[in-house]
Coordinates of C-alpha atoms in Angstrom, one line a residue:
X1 CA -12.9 -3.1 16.5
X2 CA -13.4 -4.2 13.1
X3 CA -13.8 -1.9 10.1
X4 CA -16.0 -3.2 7.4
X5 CA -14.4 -1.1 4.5
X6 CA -10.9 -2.9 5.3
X7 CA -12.8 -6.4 5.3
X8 CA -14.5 -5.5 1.9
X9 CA -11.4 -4.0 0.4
X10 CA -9.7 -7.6 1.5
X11 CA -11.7 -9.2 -0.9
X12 CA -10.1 -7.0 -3.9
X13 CA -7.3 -7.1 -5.8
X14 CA -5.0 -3.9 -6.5
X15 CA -5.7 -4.0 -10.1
X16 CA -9.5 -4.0 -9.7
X17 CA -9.2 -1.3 -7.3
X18 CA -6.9 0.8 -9.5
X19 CA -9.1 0.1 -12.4
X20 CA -11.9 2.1 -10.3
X21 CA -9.5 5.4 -9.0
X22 CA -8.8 5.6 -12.6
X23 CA -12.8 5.4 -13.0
X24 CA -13.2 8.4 -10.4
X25 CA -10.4 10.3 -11.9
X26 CA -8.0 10.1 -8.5
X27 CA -4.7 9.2 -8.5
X28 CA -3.8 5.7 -5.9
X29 CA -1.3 3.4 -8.0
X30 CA 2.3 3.8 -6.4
X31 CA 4.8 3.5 -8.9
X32 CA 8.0 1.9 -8.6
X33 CA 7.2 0.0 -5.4
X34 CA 7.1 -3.8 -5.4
X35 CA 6.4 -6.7 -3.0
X36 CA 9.1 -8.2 -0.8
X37 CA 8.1 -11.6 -1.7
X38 CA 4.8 -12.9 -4.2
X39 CA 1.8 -14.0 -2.5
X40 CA 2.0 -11.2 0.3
X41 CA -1.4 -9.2 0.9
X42 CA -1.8 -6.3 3.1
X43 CA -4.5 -4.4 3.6
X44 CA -4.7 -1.4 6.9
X45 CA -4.9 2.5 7.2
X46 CA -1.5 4.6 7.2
X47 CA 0.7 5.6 10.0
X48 CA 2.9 7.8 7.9
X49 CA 6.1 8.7 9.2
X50 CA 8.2 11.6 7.2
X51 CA 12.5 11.2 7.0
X52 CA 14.6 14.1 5.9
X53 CA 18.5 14.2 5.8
X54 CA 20.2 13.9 9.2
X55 CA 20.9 16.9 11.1
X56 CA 24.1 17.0 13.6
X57 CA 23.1 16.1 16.7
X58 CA 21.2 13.1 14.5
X59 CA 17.7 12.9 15.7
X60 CA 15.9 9.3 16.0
X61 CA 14.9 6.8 13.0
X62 CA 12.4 4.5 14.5
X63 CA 10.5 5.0 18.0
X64 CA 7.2 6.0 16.2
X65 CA 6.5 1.7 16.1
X66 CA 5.3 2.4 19.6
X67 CA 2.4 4.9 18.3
X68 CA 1.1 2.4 15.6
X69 CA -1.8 0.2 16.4
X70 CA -2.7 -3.2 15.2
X71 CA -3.8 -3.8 11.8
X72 CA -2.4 -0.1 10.4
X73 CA -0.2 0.4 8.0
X74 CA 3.4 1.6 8.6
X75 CA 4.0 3.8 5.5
X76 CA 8.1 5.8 5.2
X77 CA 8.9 8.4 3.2
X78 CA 12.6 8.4 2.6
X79 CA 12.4 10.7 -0.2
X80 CA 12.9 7.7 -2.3
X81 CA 16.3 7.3 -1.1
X82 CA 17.9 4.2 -1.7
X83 CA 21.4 4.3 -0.3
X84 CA 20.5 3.8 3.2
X85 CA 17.6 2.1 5.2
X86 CA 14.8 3.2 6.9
X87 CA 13.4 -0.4 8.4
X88 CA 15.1 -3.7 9.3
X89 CA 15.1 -6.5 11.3
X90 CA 13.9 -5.3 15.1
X91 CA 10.9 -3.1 13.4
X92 CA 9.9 -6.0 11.3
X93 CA 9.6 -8.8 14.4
X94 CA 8.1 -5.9 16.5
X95 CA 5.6 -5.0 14.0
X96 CA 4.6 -8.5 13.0
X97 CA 4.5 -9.5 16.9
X98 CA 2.0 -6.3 17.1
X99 CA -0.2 -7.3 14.6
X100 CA 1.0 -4.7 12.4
X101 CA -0.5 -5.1 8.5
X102 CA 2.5 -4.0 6.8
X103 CA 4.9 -1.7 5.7
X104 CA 5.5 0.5 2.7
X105 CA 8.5 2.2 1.8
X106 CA 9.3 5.3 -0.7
X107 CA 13.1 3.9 0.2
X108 CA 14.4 0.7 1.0
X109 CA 14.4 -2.1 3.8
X110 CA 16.8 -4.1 4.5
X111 CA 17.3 -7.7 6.9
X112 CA 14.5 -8.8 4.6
X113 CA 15.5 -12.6 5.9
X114 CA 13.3 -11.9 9.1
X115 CA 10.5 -11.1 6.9
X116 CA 10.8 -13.2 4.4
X117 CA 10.8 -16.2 7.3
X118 CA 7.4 -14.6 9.2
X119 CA 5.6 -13.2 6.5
X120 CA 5.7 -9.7 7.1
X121 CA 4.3 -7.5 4.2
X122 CA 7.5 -5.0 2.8
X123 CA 6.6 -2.9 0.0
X124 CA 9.9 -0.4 -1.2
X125 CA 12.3 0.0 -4.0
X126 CA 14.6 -2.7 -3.2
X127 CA 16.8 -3.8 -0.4
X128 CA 19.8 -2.2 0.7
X129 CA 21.9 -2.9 4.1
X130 CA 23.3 0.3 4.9
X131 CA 21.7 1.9 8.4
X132 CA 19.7 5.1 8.2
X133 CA 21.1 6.1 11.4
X134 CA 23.0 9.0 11.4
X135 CA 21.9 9.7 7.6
X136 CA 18.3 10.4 8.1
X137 CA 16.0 11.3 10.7
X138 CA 12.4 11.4 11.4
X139 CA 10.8 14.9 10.5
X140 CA 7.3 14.2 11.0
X141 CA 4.6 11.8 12.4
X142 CA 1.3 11.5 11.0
X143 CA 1.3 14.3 8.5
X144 CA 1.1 13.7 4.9
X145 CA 3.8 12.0 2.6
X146 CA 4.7 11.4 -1.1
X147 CA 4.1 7.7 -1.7
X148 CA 5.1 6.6 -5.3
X149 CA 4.3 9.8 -6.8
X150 CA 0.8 10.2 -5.2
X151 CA 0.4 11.9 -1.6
X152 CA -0.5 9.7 1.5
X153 CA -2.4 10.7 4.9
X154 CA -2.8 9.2 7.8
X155 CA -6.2 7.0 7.8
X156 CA -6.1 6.4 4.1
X157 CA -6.5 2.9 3.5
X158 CA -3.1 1.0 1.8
X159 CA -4.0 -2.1 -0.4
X160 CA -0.9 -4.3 -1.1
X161 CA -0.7 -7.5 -3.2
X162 CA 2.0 -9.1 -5.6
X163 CA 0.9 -6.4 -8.4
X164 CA 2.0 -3.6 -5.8
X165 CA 0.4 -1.5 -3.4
X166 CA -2.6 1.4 -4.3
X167 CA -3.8 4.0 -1.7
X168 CA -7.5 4.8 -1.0
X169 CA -8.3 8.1 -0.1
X170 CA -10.5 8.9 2.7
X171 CA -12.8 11.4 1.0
X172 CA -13.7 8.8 -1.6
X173 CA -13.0 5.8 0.0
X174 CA -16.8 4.5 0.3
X175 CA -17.2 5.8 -3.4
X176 CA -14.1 3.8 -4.4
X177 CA -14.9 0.6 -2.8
X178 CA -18.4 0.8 -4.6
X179 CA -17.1 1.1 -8.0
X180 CA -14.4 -1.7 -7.6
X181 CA -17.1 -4.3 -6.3
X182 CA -19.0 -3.5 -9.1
X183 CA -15.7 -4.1 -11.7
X184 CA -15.1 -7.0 -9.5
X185 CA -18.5 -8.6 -10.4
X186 CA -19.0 -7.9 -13.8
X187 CA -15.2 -9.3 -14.6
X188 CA -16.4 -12.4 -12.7
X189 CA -19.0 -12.6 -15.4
X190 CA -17.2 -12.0 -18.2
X191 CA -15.1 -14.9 -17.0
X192 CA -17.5 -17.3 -16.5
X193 CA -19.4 -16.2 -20.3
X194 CA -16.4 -17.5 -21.7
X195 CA -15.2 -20.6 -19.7
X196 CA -19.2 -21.4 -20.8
X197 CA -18.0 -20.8 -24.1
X198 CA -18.7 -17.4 -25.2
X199 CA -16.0 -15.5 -27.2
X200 CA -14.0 -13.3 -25.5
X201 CA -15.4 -10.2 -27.3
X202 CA -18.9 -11.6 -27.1
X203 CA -18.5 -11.5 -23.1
X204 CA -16.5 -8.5 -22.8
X205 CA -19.2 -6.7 -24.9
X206 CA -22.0 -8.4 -22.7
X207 CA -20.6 -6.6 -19.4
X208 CA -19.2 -3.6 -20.7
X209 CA -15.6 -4.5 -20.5
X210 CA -13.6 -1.7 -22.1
X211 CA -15.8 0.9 -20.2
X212 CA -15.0 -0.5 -16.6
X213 CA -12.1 2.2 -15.8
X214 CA -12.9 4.7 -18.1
X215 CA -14.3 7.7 -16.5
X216 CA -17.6 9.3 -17.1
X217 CA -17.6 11.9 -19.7

């Protein structure tokens, strides 16, 4: 079933969309977490799946791909850890197989070869090719995670491009959306003032440029 928020947030860019959290005063930019490759997009709601430090027995690090459906978002918390991995090479050809939007990682990924060659949306803090297993184990599915600094649940919609990825909460997502198509719109004019020749403060001044983010008083 298709979800006409996700289709109208495909149209947008992270930046515009950040520009109007910072409008609404809610936090959405992850910091610190960059595209696998330039060019990628992704755009779904969150599975969010919660690691913590192995325990002894070690318990699993990977059969919740069975639980997420097409067109969600896979997003890890690995406590930012980077000396070990939390997705490779079998959960990126199953997830890409399943129609799967993409995957972010508070952590790293590794076997970024099979992504790199499908497509596959990654989002982390780098690549690494150490195994998870035995060093971290899932502690929760579908409960909320730290992202970047700013707290992820399941449902919110993830926006990825090659600036990064931004979350959109669910209490404010319609709100959200609404702002950013209006930034969206009156950039495209301010663009298209001064390829018609207008100065550039002359059309930033026409559409309200510097008061596009700022929040209401």
């Amino acid at each position: 079933m298709t979800d006409p928020l996700i289709e109208r947030f495909r149209a947008l860019g992270t930046a515009t969309v950040s520009d109007a959290l910072d409008k609404l005063r809610r936090s959405g930019s992850l910091l610190g977490l960059a595209p696998l490759a330039d060019g990628q997009r992704m755009v779904g709601r969150a599975f969010t799946v919660r690691y913590v430090s192995a325990q002894v027995p070690a318990g699993t690090v990977g059969d919740f791909i069975d639980q997420v459906e097409p067109g969600q978002v896979v997003v890890l918390d690995n406590d930012a850890r980077v000396d070990c991995t939390v997705w490779g090479d079998i959960l990126t050809a199953v997830a890409h197989h399943r129609g799967i939007a993409g995957t972010v990682i508070e952590g790293v990924c590794r076997d970024t070869h099979r992504a790199l060659s499908i497509g596959y949306p990654i989002y982390s803090r780098g690549r690494f090719m150490r195994t998870g297993k035995d060093r971290v184990e899932v502690a929760e599915e579908q409960g909320p995670v730290t992202i970047g600094g700013v707290t992820v649940r399941p449902g919110d919609i993830l926006l990825g491009d090659s600036d990064g990825v931004v979350v959109i909460p669910q209490d404010c997502e319609a709100e959200v959306l609404e702002v950013a198509e209006t930034i969206h719109a009156r950039e495209e004019s301010i663009l298209a003032a001064a390829l018609a020749g207008a100065s550039i403060a002359e059309a930033r001044a026409r559409y309200g440029y510097h008061d596009l983010q700022r929040a209401e008083a």
